[in-house]
Tab-separated table of C-alpha atoms in Angstrom:
chain	number	residue	atom	x	y	z
A	26	MET	CA	16.289	-5.537	-7.836
A	27	GLY	CA	15.039	-2.902	-10.285
A	28	ASP	CA	14.401	0.663	-9.231
A	29	ASN	CA	12.353	1.873	-12.191
A	30	GLU	CA	9.184	2.513	-10.189
A	31	LEU	CA	7.866	5.145	-12.592
A	32	GLY	CA	8.229	2.842	-15.585
A	33	LEU	CA	6.606	-0.067	-13.749
A	34	PHE	CA	3.681	2.087	-12.681
A	35	LEU	CA	3.084	3.357	-16.222
A	36	ARG	CA	3.351	-0.098	-17.796
A	37	VAL	CA	1.045	-1.818	-15.289
A	38	HIS	CA	-1.625	0.851	-15.715
A	39	ARG	CA	-1.279	0.859	-19.502
A	40	GLU	CA	-1.907	-2.879	-19.525
A	41	ALA	CA	-4.927	-2.441	-17.225
A	42	VAL	CA	-6.828	-0.044	-19.520
A	43	SER	CA	-9.034	-1.696	-22.117
A	44	PRO	CA	-9.313	-0.119	-25.585
A	45	ALA	CA	-13.059	0.271	-25.033
A	46	GLU	CA	-12.434	2.555	-22.030
A	47	VAL	CA	-10.733	5.112	-24.274
A	48	GLY	CA	-12.988	4.635	-27.288
A	49	LEU	CA	-10.684	2.379	-29.315
A	50	PRO	CA	-11.743	-0.819	-31.091
A	51	ALA	CA	-10.295	-4.003	-29.615
A	52	GLY	CA	-9.845	-5.654	-33.010
A	53	PRO	CA	-10.004	-9.420	-33.707
A	54	ARG	CA	-6.218	-9.916	-33.809
A	55	ARG	CA	-5.226	-7.868	-30.776
A	56	ARG	CA	-2.520	-9.758	-28.842
A	57	VAL	CA	-1.479	-7.239	-26.207
A	58	ARG	CA	-3.059	-6.640	-22.828
A	59	GLY	CA	-4.558	-3.222	-22.376
A	60	LEU	CA	-3.303	-0.413	-24.567
A	61	ARG	CA	-0.355	-0.355	-26.923
A	62	ARG	CA	2.387	2.197	-26.303
A	63	SER	CA	1.443	3.866	-29.577
A	64	GLU	CA	-2.132	4.276	-28.360
A	65	VAL	CA	-1.046	5.816	-25.056
A	66	ALA	CA	1.315	8.118	-26.940
A	67	ALA	CA	-1.465	9.278	-29.265
A	68	LEU	CA	-3.865	9.885	-26.383
A	69	ALA	CA	-1.228	11.812	-24.382
A	70	GLY	CA	0.130	13.782	-27.328
A	71	VAL	CA	3.705	12.511	-27.020
A	72	SER	CA	5.873	10.267	-29.168
A	73	VAL	CA	5.927	6.469	-28.920
A	74	GLU	CA	9.682	6.695	-28.368
A	75	TYR	CA	9.130	8.911	-25.339
A	76	VAL	CA	6.599	6.518	-23.776
A	77	THR	CA	9.112	3.715	-24.364
A	78	ARG	CA	11.904	5.676	-22.675
A	79	LEU	CA	9.699	6.344	-19.657
A	80	GLU	CA	8.664	2.708	-19.283
A	81	GLN	CA	12.242	1.486	-19.677
A	82	GLY	CA	13.600	3.993	-17.169
A	83	ARG	CA	15.756	5.864	-19.684
A	84	ASP	CA	13.884	9.075	-18.899
A	85	ARG	CA	12.664	9.551	-15.342
A	86	GLN	CA	11.848	13.232	-15.114
A	87	PRO	CA	8.902	14.023	-17.380
A	88	SER	CA	7.316	17.438	-17.022
A	89	SER	CA	4.149	17.982	-14.997
A	90	GLN	CA	2.281	18.588	-18.250
A	91	VAL	CA	3.379	15.229	-19.654
A	92	LEU	CA	2.494	13.453	-16.419
A	93	SER	CA	-0.975	14.982	-16.465
A	94	ALA	CA	-1.466	13.971	-20.092
A	95	LEU	CA	-0.367	10.402	-19.338
A	96	ALA	CA	-2.667	10.313	-16.304
A	97	ASP	CA	-5.587	11.326	-18.533
A	98	ALA	CA	-4.677	8.709	-21.116
A	99	LEU	CA	-4.422	5.968	-18.490
A	100	ARG	CA	-7.649	7.014	-16.739
A	101	LEU	CA	-5.888	7.358	-13.380
A	102	THR	CA	-7.797	8.180	-10.215
A	103	VAL	CA	-6.922	11.230	-8.124
A	104	SER	CA	-4.807	9.191	-5.693
A	105	GLU	CA	-3.040	7.444	-8.589
A	106	ARG	CA	-2.248	10.822	-10.147
A	107	VAL	CA	-0.736	12.070	-6.898
A	108	HIS	CA	1.357	8.903	-6.658
A	109	LEU	CA	2.523	9.285	-10.258
A	110	HIS	CA	3.858	12.759	-9.503
A	111	ARG	CA	5.544	11.521	-6.309
A	112	LEU	CA	7.436	8.871	-8.236
A	113	THR	CA	9.375	11.500	-10.145
A	114	LYS	CA	11.010	12.603	-6.861
A	115	ALA	CA	13.171	9.493	-6.873
A	116	ALA	CA	14.795	10.687	-10.103
A	117	ASP	CA	15.447	14.190	-8.796
A	118	PRO	CA	19.235	14.425	-8.139
A	119	THR	CA	18.618	16.912	-5.295
A	120	PHE	CA	16.024	14.795	-3.495
A	121	ASN	CA	18.419	13.155	-1.043
A	122	CYS	CA	19.911	16.547	-0.194
A	123	ARG	CA	16.672	18.055	1.063
A	124	GLY	CA	17.030	16.967	4.646
A	125	VAL	CA	14.485	14.166	4.498
A	126	GLY	CA	14.453	12.698	7.986
A	127	GLY	CA	13.973	9.167	9.178
A	128	PRO	CA	10.606	7.502	9.615
A	129	ALA	CA	8.194	9.128	12.052
A	130	ARG	CA	8.004	7.481	15.466
A	131	THR	CA	6.156	10.117	17.469
A	132	VAL	CA	2.454	10.658	18.078
A	133	ARG	CA	0.952	14.122	18.200
A	134	ALA	CA	-1.264	14.815	21.223
A	135	THR	CA	-4.404	15.179	19.118
A	136	VAL	CA	-3.694	11.920	17.301
A	137	ARG	CA	-3.245	10.186	20.662
A	138	LEU	CA	-6.571	11.662	21.770
A	139	LEU	CA	-8.171	10.368	18.588
A	140	LEU	CA	-6.884	6.869	19.339
A	141	ASP	CA	-8.321	7.116	22.844
A	142	ARG	CA	-11.698	8.166	21.456
A	143	LEU	CA	-11.695	5.216	19.053
A	144	GLU	CA	-11.602	2.660	21.880
A	145	PRO	CA	-12.476	-0.180	21.880
A	146	THR	CA	-12.199	-0.215	18.075
A	147	PRO	CA	-8.975	-1.828	16.804
A	148	ALA	CA	-6.871	0.942	15.251
A	149	VAL	CA	-3.141	1.199	14.568
A	150	LEU	CA	-0.877	4.103	13.643
A	151	LEU	CA	1.843	3.179	11.135
A	152	ASN	CA	4.749	5.121	9.670
A	153	ARG	CA	5.988	4.769	6.098
A	154	LEU	CA	8.118	1.725	7.024
A	155	ALA	CA	5.031	-0.073	8.425
A	156	ASP	CA	6.387	0.315	11.978
A	157	VAL	CA	3.658	0.193	14.625
A	158	VAL	CA	3.946	3.640	16.195
A	159	ALA	CA	0.838	3.496	18.400
A	160	HIS	CA	-2.421	1.589	18.688
A	161	THR	CA	-5.619	1.302	20.659
A	162	GLU	CA	-6.190	-1.251	23.384
A	163	GLY	CA	-8.725	-2.784	21.026
A	164	TYR	CA	-5.961	-3.391	18.489
A	165	ASP	CA	-3.785	-4.893	21.204
A	166	HIS	CA	-6.512	-7.425	22.057
A	167	LEU	CA	-6.828	-8.282	18.369
A	168	ALA	CA	-3.173	-8.298	17.283
A	169	ARG	CA	-1.158	-9.517	20.271
A	170	PRO	CA	-2.476	-13.119	20.170
A	171	LEU	CA	-1.547	-13.184	16.476
A	172	GLY	CA	2.098	-12.323	17.224
A	173	LEU	CA	1.952	-8.973	15.431
A	174	LEU	CA	3.218	-7.133	18.505
A	175	ASP	CA	5.852	-9.607	19.691
A	176	ALA	CA	8.874	-7.663	18.436
A	177	THR	CA	10.437	-4.880	20.484
A	178	GLU	CA	9.635	-2.546	17.591
A	179	PRO	CA	6.746	-4.240	15.739
A	180	ASN	CA	6.675	-3.867	11.966
A	181	LEU	CA	3.810	-5.222	9.855
A	182	ALA	CA	5.836	-5.727	6.676
A	183	ARG	CA	8.515	-7.617	8.563
A	184	PHE	CA	5.870	-9.843	10.191
A	185	VAL	CA	4.098	-10.594	6.913
A	186	PHE	CA	7.276	-11.587	5.066
A	187	THR	CA	9.454	-13.178	7.732
A	188	ASP	CA	7.282	-14.565	10.535
A	189	THR	CA	6.322	-18.221	10.061
A	190	ARG	CA	2.898	-17.527	11.579
A	191	ALA	CA	1.927	-14.941	8.979
A	192	ARG	CA	0.485	-17.316	6.380
A	193	GLU	CA	-1.783	-18.859	8.997
A	194	VAL	CA	-2.777	-15.499	10.457
A	195	PHE	CA	-3.713	-14.164	7.016
A	196	PRO	CA	-5.659	-16.764	4.982
A	197	ASP	CA	-5.317	-14.431	1.978
A	198	TRP	CA	-1.584	-14.018	2.503
A	199	GLN	CA	-0.744	-13.398	-1.165
A	200	GLN	CA	-3.043	-10.401	-1.283
A	201	VAL	CA	-1.822	-9.102	2.082
A	202	ALA	CA	1.796	-9.371	0.901
A	203	ASP	CA	0.963	-7.461	-2.289
A	204	GLU	CA	-0.645	-4.703	-0.243
A	205	GLN	CA	2.334	-4.449	2.104
A	206	VAL	CA	4.739	-3.947	-0.795
A	207	ALA	CA	2.406	-1.465	-2.470
A	208	ALA	CA	2.256	0.541	0.772
A	209	LEU	CA	6.059	0.542	1.130
A	210	LYS	CA	6.401	1.788	-2.435
A	211	GLN	CA	4.145	4.809	-1.993
A	212	GLY	CA	6.675	7.491	-2.810
A	213	PRO	CA	10.323	7.469	-3.902
A	214	PHE	CA	10.903	4.081	-2.179
A	215	ARG	CA	14.654	3.353	-2.408
A	216	ALA	CA	15.521	7.057	-2.577
A	217	GLN	CA	14.718	7.128	1.156
A	218	PRO	CA	17.649	5.632	3.121
A	219	ALA	CA	15.520	4.044	5.850
A	220	MET	CA	13.226	2.464	3.266
A	221	ALA	CA	16.186	1.236	1.233
A	222	ALA	CA	17.624	-0.405	4.368
A	223	LEU	CA	14.322	-2.184	5.085
A	224	ALA	CA	14.072	-3.314	1.452
A	225	ASP	CA	17.621	-4.695	1.602
A	226	GLU	CA	16.788	-6.530	4.819
A	227	LEU	CA	13.622	-8.109	3.384
A	228	THR	CA	15.456	-9.021	0.195
A	229	VAL	CA	17.780	-11.168	2.297
A	230	THR	CA	15.274	-12.514	4.825
A	231	ALA	CA	12.239	-13.049	2.573
A	232	GLY	CA	13.892	-13.604	-0.806
A	233	ASP	CA	11.726	-13.987	-3.891
A	234	ALA	CA	8.460	-13.565	-1.976
A	235	PHE	CA	9.511	-9.944	-1.477
A	236	THR	CA	11.742	-9.172	-4.479
A	237	HIS	CA	9.245	-10.507	-7.028
A	238	ARG	CA	6.592	-8.175	-5.649
A	239	VAL	CA	8.947	-5.202	-5.649
A	240	ALA	CA	9.577	-5.856	-9.344
A	241	THR	CA	5.922	-6.359	-10.300
A	242	VAL	CA	3.591	-4.622	-7.833
A	243	PRO	CA	3.210	-0.880	-8.423
A	244	GLY	CA	2.867	1.435	-5.447
A	245	LEU	CA	-0.425	2.715	-4.059
A	246	ALA	CA	-2.044	0.237	-1.713
A	247	ARG	CA	-5.802	0.103	-1.399
A	248	GLY	CA	-7.086	2.452	1.260
A	249	SER	CA	-9.995	0.268	2.232
A	250	GLY	CA	-11.251	-3.274	1.878
A	251	VAL	CA	-11.977	-6.434	3.831
A	252	GLN	CA	-9.184	-8.500	5.356
A	253	ARG	CA	-9.579	-11.990	6.757
A	254	VAL	CA	-7.655	-12.806	9.926
A	255	HIS	CA	-7.391	-16.218	11.587
A	256	HIS	CA	-7.486	-15.438	15.299
A	257	PRO	CA	-6.467	-18.238	17.728
A	258	GLU	CA	-9.254	-17.317	20.129
A	259	ALA	CA	-12.018	-16.093	17.836
A	260	GLY	CA	-11.539	-18.050	14.615
A	261	VAL	CA	-11.651	-16.400	11.208
A	262	LEU	CA	-12.609	-12.712	11.396
A	263	ARG	CA	-13.685	-10.553	8.476
A	264	LEU	CA	-12.416	-7.053	9.171
A	265	ALA	CA	-13.320	-4.033	7.080
A	266	TYR	CA	-10.383	-1.641	7.200
A	267	GLU	CA	-10.212	2.060	6.427
A	268	THR	CA	-6.887	3.873	6.024
A	269	LEU	CA	-6.702	7.515	7.048
A	270	GLU	CA	-3.633	9.424	5.839
A	271	LEU	CA	-2.389	11.986	8.330
A	272	PRO	CA	-0.938	15.338	7.154
A	273	ALA	CA	2.323	15.123	5.207
A	274	ASP	CA	4.370	16.447	8.138
A	275	ASP	CA	3.257	13.447	10.221
A	276	ASP	CA	4.149	10.939	7.475
A	277	GLU	CA	1.892	8.385	9.159
A	278	ARG	CA	-1.354	6.602	8.450
A	279	LEU	CA	-4.104	5.402	10.751
A	280	VAL	CA	-5.745	2.060	9.948
A	281	VAL	CA	-9.085	1.368	11.617
A	282	TYR	CA	-10.670	-2.095	11.641
A	283	LEU	CA	-14.439	-2.619	11.820
A	284	PRO	CA	-16.556	-5.795	11.750
A	285	ALA	CA	-17.722	-6.799	8.270
A	286	ASP	CA	-20.305	-9.320	9.489
A	287	GLU	CA	-22.292	-10.262	12.590
A	288	PRO	CA	-19.996	-13.112	13.767
A	289	THR	CA	-16.993	-10.782	13.562
A	290	ALA	CA	-18.876	-8.065	15.456
A	291	ALA	CA	-19.637	-10.536	18.247
A	292	ALA	CA	-16.058	-11.818	18.286
A	293	LEU	CA	-14.581	-8.307	18.466
A	294	HIS	CA	-16.966	-7.464	21.288
A	295	ALA	CA	-15.735	-10.514	23.212
A	296	LEU	CA	-12.041	-9.809	22.463
A	297	THR	CA	-12.106	-6.177	23.500
A	298	ALA	CA	-14.366	-6.723	26.523
A	299	ALA	CA	-16.227	-3.593	25.517
A	300	PRO	CA	-19.294	-2.378	27.399
A	301	PRO	CA	-22.509	-3.522	25.697
A	302	ARG	CA	-23.394	-1.281	22.775
A	303	ALA	CA	-24.624	-1.564	19.223
A	304	LEU	CA	-21.966	-2.207	16.580
A	305	ARG	CA	-22.709	-0.886	13.119
A	306	LEU	CA	-21.583	-3.321	10.431
A	307	VAL	CA	-19.513	-2.249	7.436
A	308	GLN	CA	-20.539	-4.196	4.378
A	309	PRO	CA	-17.782	-5.115	1.882
């Protein structure tokens, strides 16, 4: 399994930018997707050889100025720029000596209070390994019948890639699997011992379904969207999700699920046994 996350991220985003976006002519004989390395180099003010070294993993510690120039050339969003800078940590030889602890498994009192206030809305608190750290009762009503909470220490990535029920639970399993890998790769990935151990485990238990995505899916999962879930009691639900990143010291994220249509709103109301009240829909 490759570990050139910086190079993968740069290549995928280079191939996603059309010449028109940066004011370049496409040309009738253009055979490459997105931008050529030479075009990115010219836009960023660096040499083609340097862009090649970065993409091939032969140079993994570009300066902040170079990263910013590449981000401009590739038209990266703010979150993508932050992720690009984080990826350079994996190449820092002192990174593993900085006392980075294991994955968070505690819930601050105010975060617990927030979960209580969210009831009966389904909401789950996840750490960087996709472990379920805490959740609302509403999430329990939604997720337990699916099998997501069966394990002693539930983990969403482990469920998606190794549980035989996952492909039925998630009708759009391919997309869900992509998003799980992208979320795991937000940061130095294998430079973190706990994350490396989980990746090794999924490499063995899930095989190519996991390793292919690690090699091809860049980090930075979508923070919001609509996810379809096949619920044994309520049928197919369309859930609009919103991901809220907690402060860096928490190293956790809160995912809140809201109904994306009227049938889902009615189904969630029935599942959570909530007191009658109006549910505001979130349109995709």
